[in-house]
Amino acid sequence: MSNNEEPVEETNGDSFHIVKQGLKDRSKKVAQTKEILSKQLSKQAVKIAKQAEEHEKFINKVTHLVGVLGFGGFCFLLGARPQDIRYVYCLFYVIFVPLRWIYYRFKKWHYYLLDFCYYANTIFLVDLLLYPRNEKFFMVCFSFAEGPLAWALIVWRCSLVFSSLDKIVSVLIHLLPGLVFFTIRWWDPATFAAMHPEGTSRRASWPYVEDKSYLWVWLFWVPLFAYTLWQALYFLIVNVLRRQRLLRDPEVMTSYRELSKKAQKANNVWWRLSGLLGDQNRLLMFILLQAVFTVATMALTVPIFLSYELHVVFQILKVSASVWNGGSFLLEVMPRQVILKEKKKLEVQPVLTERDQSTDDDGGTNNSAEASSPN
């Protein structure tokens, strides 16, 4: 019996060594396959990233070209055919505002379209297309355009960056209406003919500016009432009807959320002012600050409306502020964004390398465990 047992033990030992060697070979092949796949995936990821970057650069160049040509064409039309500027604005509105809603809906920014600027621009469209000869309606729109919307360009630092379609649209929503109503107020001969038809008594000027109380009613009090109506509707929709929806999803952006987030990060004067009544009343304080801003800017439309020289200076100020902010964005903000993007790339690459190494180490550990499992 003892003579028969020894060969069996030798045979079992040889089988064990064969199995162990086979497992080692298999683990090496698995590790090599993982390494090859990891390198291929890394190369593919780098290739995709480069393609995306080139695509982004191409889109920025196209947008910049179209923006410069479009802005130049608009300036030419402004001087050559001022009576057609209103139609250019209306075409801009009906094309880009719906597209912006689609884009913002995807980004969860669609509550921005409840802001006062879109409310006012919708009123402008109604006035220019349906009631172009209504003097009082014109004055209300003039107050909106050259009041809160125009000053928002300066206060909120809107930037004219031709490589960004979103920034171009944001600037034009605030800038175009003022240019349109400036043109109608001072340069459009068709407007004067419509306001002074044959067979009627002619006024000394149009719109009717002789009575200052008339101006204050239609340039300040009536627009202020229309603004108050918007503020009540906005508060009802955002802070009452859609409150639970906004609480459930903090990624959904509103103007208050965005401004308070930026103000808190910068710890600027707006953040400190909004906290005067305590953190729990920041929204109320924000509404009050916005109301003060609106009252002040609407009051300034009265002297602007009366003086051609002052109105021209104001147009130059608005355009200059937008271009200046655009230059600051290109020369200061964009380089910082590029640096941050490169830093993220450098941070991601070591993580991928460590992950590959840890995968190989795990594979080796598991293989050694399999190899030792027969014992």
PDB file of C-alpha atoms in Angstrom, residues 70-189:
ATOM      1  CA  GLY A  70     -24.215  91.407 -37.575  1.00  0.00           C
ATOM      2  CA  PHE A  71     -23.322  94.262 -35.262  1.00  0.00           C
ATOM      3  CA  GLY A  72     -21.660  96.144 -38.126  1.00  0.00           C
ATOM      4  CA  GLY A  73     -24.686  95.592 -40.356  1.00  0.00           C
ATOM      5  CA  PHE A  74     -26.990  96.828 -37.621  1.00  0.00           C
ATOM      6  CA  CYS A  75     -24.933 100.006 -37.168  1.00  0.00           C
ATOM      7  CA  PHE A  76     -25.024 100.618 -40.932  1.00  0.00           C
ATOM      8  CA  LEU A  77     -28.793 100.100 -41.029  1.00  0.00           C
ATOM      9  CA  LEU A  78     -29.182 102.395 -38.029  1.00  0.00           C
ATOM     10  CA  GLY A  79     -27.695 105.254 -40.034  1.00  0.00           C
ATOM     11  CA  ALA A  80     -29.025 104.377 -43.506  1.00  0.00           C
ATOM     12  CA  ARG A  81     -32.607 103.297 -42.786  1.00  0.00           C
ATOM     13  CA  PRO A  82     -33.581 104.172 -39.208  1.00  0.00           C
ATOM     14  CA  GLN A  83     -37.257 103.477 -39.921  1.00  0.00           C
ATOM     15  CA  ASP A  84     -36.464  99.759 -40.370  1.00  0.00           C
ATOM     16  CA  ILE A  85     -34.644  99.265 -37.070  1.00  0.00           C
ATOM     17  CA  ARG A  86     -37.851  98.267 -35.297  1.00  0.00           C
ATOM     18  CA  TYR A  87     -38.320  95.340 -37.687  1.00  0.00           C
ATOM     19  CA  VAL A  88     -34.756  94.157 -37.135  1.00  0.00           C
ATOM     20  CA  TYR A  89     -35.458  94.158 -33.396  1.00  0.00           C
ATOM     21  CA  CYS A  90     -38.758  92.279 -33.842  1.00  0.00           C
ATOM     22  CA  LEU A  91     -37.013  89.669 -36.012  1.00  0.00           C
ATOM     23  CA  PHE A  92     -34.319  89.265 -33.367  1.00  0.00           C
ATOM     24  CA  TYR A  93     -36.947  88.772 -30.649  1.00  0.00           C
ATOM     25  CA  VAL A  94     -39.083  86.165 -32.432  1.00  0.00           C
ATOM     26  CA  ILE A  95     -36.004  84.107 -33.394  1.00  0.00           C
ATOM     27  CA  PHE A  96     -33.702  84.223 -30.396  1.00  0.00           C
ATOM     28  CA  VAL A  97     -36.045  84.398 -27.403  1.00  0.00           C
ATOM     29  CA  PRO A  98     -37.783  81.064 -28.240  1.00  0.00           C
ATOM     30  CA  LEU A  99     -34.365  79.492 -28.922  1.00  0.00           C
ATOM     31  CA  ARG A 100     -33.129  80.808 -25.609  1.00  0.00           C
ATOM     32  CA  TRP A 101     -36.117  79.256 -23.831  1.00  0.00           C
ATOM     33  CA  ILE A 102     -35.263  75.852 -25.347  1.00  0.00           C
ATOM     34  CA  TYR A 103     -31.596  76.178 -24.357  1.00  0.00           C
ATOM     35  CA  TYR A 104     -32.386  77.486 -20.872  1.00  0.00           C
ATOM     36  CA  ARG A 105     -34.983  74.760 -20.325  1.00  0.00           C
ATOM     37  CA  PHE A 106     -32.285  72.178 -20.987  1.00  0.00           C
ATOM     38  CA  LYS A 107     -29.888  73.959 -18.584  1.00  0.00           C
ATOM     39  CA  LYS A 108     -32.615  74.418 -15.917  1.00  0.00           C
ATOM     40  CA  TRP A 109     -32.350  78.191 -16.304  1.00  0.00           C
ATOM     41  CA  HIS A 110     -35.828  78.715 -17.817  1.00  0.00           C
ATOM     42  CA  TYR A 111     -37.070  80.754 -14.832  1.00  0.00           C
ATOM     43  CA  TYR A 112     -34.779  83.530 -16.089  1.00  0.00           C
ATOM     44  CA  LEU A 113     -37.357  84.133 -18.809  1.00  0.00           C
ATOM     45  CA  LEU A 114     -39.752  85.397 -16.142  1.00  0.00           C
ATOM     46  CA  ASP A 115     -37.385  88.303 -15.431  1.00  0.00           C
ATOM     47  CA  PHE A 116     -38.409  91.898 -16.057  1.00  0.00           C
ATOM     48  CA  CYS A 117     -36.303  92.226 -19.224  1.00  0.00           C
ATOM     49  CA  TYR A 118     -38.374  89.564 -21.042  1.00  0.00           C
ATOM     50  CA  TYR A 119     -41.620  91.012 -19.692  1.00  0.00           C
ATOM     51  CA  ALA A 120     -40.586  94.437 -21.021  1.00  0.00           C
ATOM     52  CA  ASN A 121     -39.373  93.086 -24.372  1.00  0.00           C
ATOM     53  CA  THR A 122     -42.723  91.367 -24.933  1.00  0.00           C
ATOM     54  CA  ILE A 123     -44.461  94.707 -24.334  1.00  0.00           C
ATOM     55  CA  PHE A 124     -42.060  96.357 -26.821  1.00  0.00           C
ATOM     56  CA  LEU A 125     -43.002  93.799 -29.471  1.00  0.00           C
ATOM     57  CA  VAL A 126     -46.718  94.506 -28.964  1.00  0.00           C
ATOM     58  CA  ASP A 127     -46.143  98.258 -29.196  1.00  0.00           C
ATOM     59  CA  LEU A 128     -43.975  98.174 -32.326  1.00  0.00           C
ATOM     60  CA  LEU A 129     -46.141  95.730 -34.269  1.00  0.00           C
ATOM     61  CA  LEU A 130     -49.677  96.540 -33.113  1.00  0.00           C
ATOM     62  CA  TYR A 131     -49.677 100.098 -31.739  1.00  0.00           C
ATOM     63  CA  PRO A 132     -46.820 101.979 -33.459  1.00  0.00           C
ATOM     64  CA  ARG A 133     -48.749 105.304 -33.431  1.00  0.00           C
ATOM     65  CA  ASN A 134     -49.807 105.224 -29.790  1.00  0.00           C
ATOM     66  CA  GLU A 135     -47.871 108.053 -28.150  1.00  0.00           C
ATOM     67  CA  LYS A 136     -48.584 107.061 -24.546  1.00  0.00           C
ATOM     68  CA  PHE A 137     -47.700 103.417 -25.117  1.00  0.00           C
ATOM     69  CA  PHE A 138     -44.472 104.555 -26.761  1.00  0.00           C
ATOM     70  CA  MET A 139     -43.516 106.599 -23.688  1.00  0.00           C
ATOM     71  CA  VAL A 140     -44.127 103.660 -21.348  1.00  0.00           C
ATOM     72  CA  CYS A 141     -41.879 101.466 -23.525  1.00  0.00           C
ATOM     73  CA  PHE A 142     -39.282 104.244 -23.672  1.00  0.00           C
ATOM     74  CA  SER A 143     -39.178 104.307 -19.877  1.00  0.00           C
ATOM     75  CA  PHE A 144     -38.666 100.531 -19.682  1.00  0.00           C
ATOM     76  CA  ALA A 145     -36.002 100.493 -22.407  1.00  0.00           C
ATOM     77  CA  GLU A 146     -33.943 103.471 -21.266  1.00  0.00           C
ATOM     78  CA  GLY A 147     -34.609 102.884 -17.577  1.00  0.00           C
ATOM     79  CA  PRO A 148     -34.138  99.476 -15.879  1.00  0.00           C
ATOM     80  CA  LEU A 149     -33.070  97.560 -19.004  1.00  0.00           C
ATOM     81  CA  ALA A 150     -30.438 100.067 -20.105  1.00  0.00           C
ATOM     82  CA  TRP A 151     -28.893 100.529 -16.656  1.00  0.00           C
ATOM     83  CA  ALA A 152     -28.821  96.758 -16.102  1.00  0.00           C
ATOM     84  CA  LEU A 153     -26.151  96.627 -18.828  1.00  0.00           C
ATOM     85  CA  ILE A 154     -23.893  98.724 -16.615  1.00  0.00           C
ATOM     86  CA  VAL A 155     -24.848  97.558 -13.126  1.00  0.00           C
ATOM     87  CA  TRP A 156     -24.875  93.821 -13.897  1.00  0.00           C
ATOM     88  CA  ARG A 157     -21.808  94.078 -16.186  1.00  0.00           C
ATOM     89  CA  CYS A 158     -23.275  92.570 -19.364  1.00  0.00           C
ATOM     90  CA  SER A 159     -20.405  91.704 -21.722  1.00  0.00           C
ATOM     91  CA  LEU A 160     -20.403  92.007 -25.505  1.00  0.00           C
ATOM     92  CA  VAL A 161     -18.373  88.903 -26.393  1.00  0.00           C
ATOM     93  CA  PHE A 162     -18.818  87.943 -30.039  1.00  0.00           C
ATOM     94  CA  SER A 163     -17.560  84.401 -29.474  1.00  0.00           C
ATOM     95  CA  SER A 164     -20.458  83.669 -27.111  1.00  0.00           C
ATOM     96  CA  LEU A 165     -23.944  83.610 -28.579  1.00  0.00           C
ATOM     97  CA  ASP A 166     -25.502  83.555 -25.122  1.00  0.00           C
ATOM     98  CA  LYS A 167     -23.670  86.735 -24.095  1.00  0.00           C
ATOM     99  CA  ILE A 168     -24.545  88.471 -27.371  1.00  0.00           C
ATOM    100  CA  VAL A 169     -28.239  87.708 -26.876  1.00  0.00           C
ATOM    101  CA  SER A 170     -28.085  88.893 -23.252  1.00  0.00           C
ATOM    102  CA  VAL A 171     -26.557  92.211 -24.322  1.00  0.00           C
ATOM    103  CA  LEU A 172     -28.975  92.744 -27.214  1.00  0.00           C
ATOM    104  CA  ILE A 173     -32.030  92.052 -25.061  1.00  0.00           C
ATOM    105  CA  HIS A 174     -31.000  95.014 -22.889  1.00  0.00           C
ATOM    106  CA  LEU A 175     -29.342  97.226 -25.532  1.00  0.00           C
ATOM    107  CA  LEU A 176     -31.485  96.929 -28.684  1.00  0.00           C
ATOM    108  CA  PRO A 177     -34.766  98.317 -27.279  1.00  0.00           C
ATOM    109  CA  GLY A 178     -33.088 101.551 -26.195  1.00  0.00           C
ATOM    110  CA  LEU A 179     -31.500 102.006 -29.629  1.00  0.00           C
ATOM    111  CA  VAL A 180     -34.862 101.358 -31.295  1.00  0.00           C
ATOM    112  CA  PHE A 181     -36.726 103.919 -29.190  1.00  0.00           C
ATOM    113  CA  PHE A 182     -33.853 106.401 -29.513  1.00  0.00           C
ATOM    114  CA  THR A 183     -34.195 106.089 -33.292  1.00  0.00           C
ATOM    115  CA  ILE A 184     -37.963 106.520 -33.198  1.00  0.00           C
ATOM    116  CA  ARG A 185     -37.690 109.457 -30.800  1.00  0.00           C
ATOM    117  CA  TRP A 186     -35.159 111.503 -32.771  1.00  0.00           C
ATOM    118  CA  TRP A 187     -34.313 110.076 -36.206  1.00  0.00           C
ATOM    119  CA  ASP A 188     -37.334 108.392 -37.764  1.00  0.00           C
ATOM    120  CA  PRO A 189     -39.168 110.776 -40.161  1.00  0.00           C
TER     121      PRO A 189
END
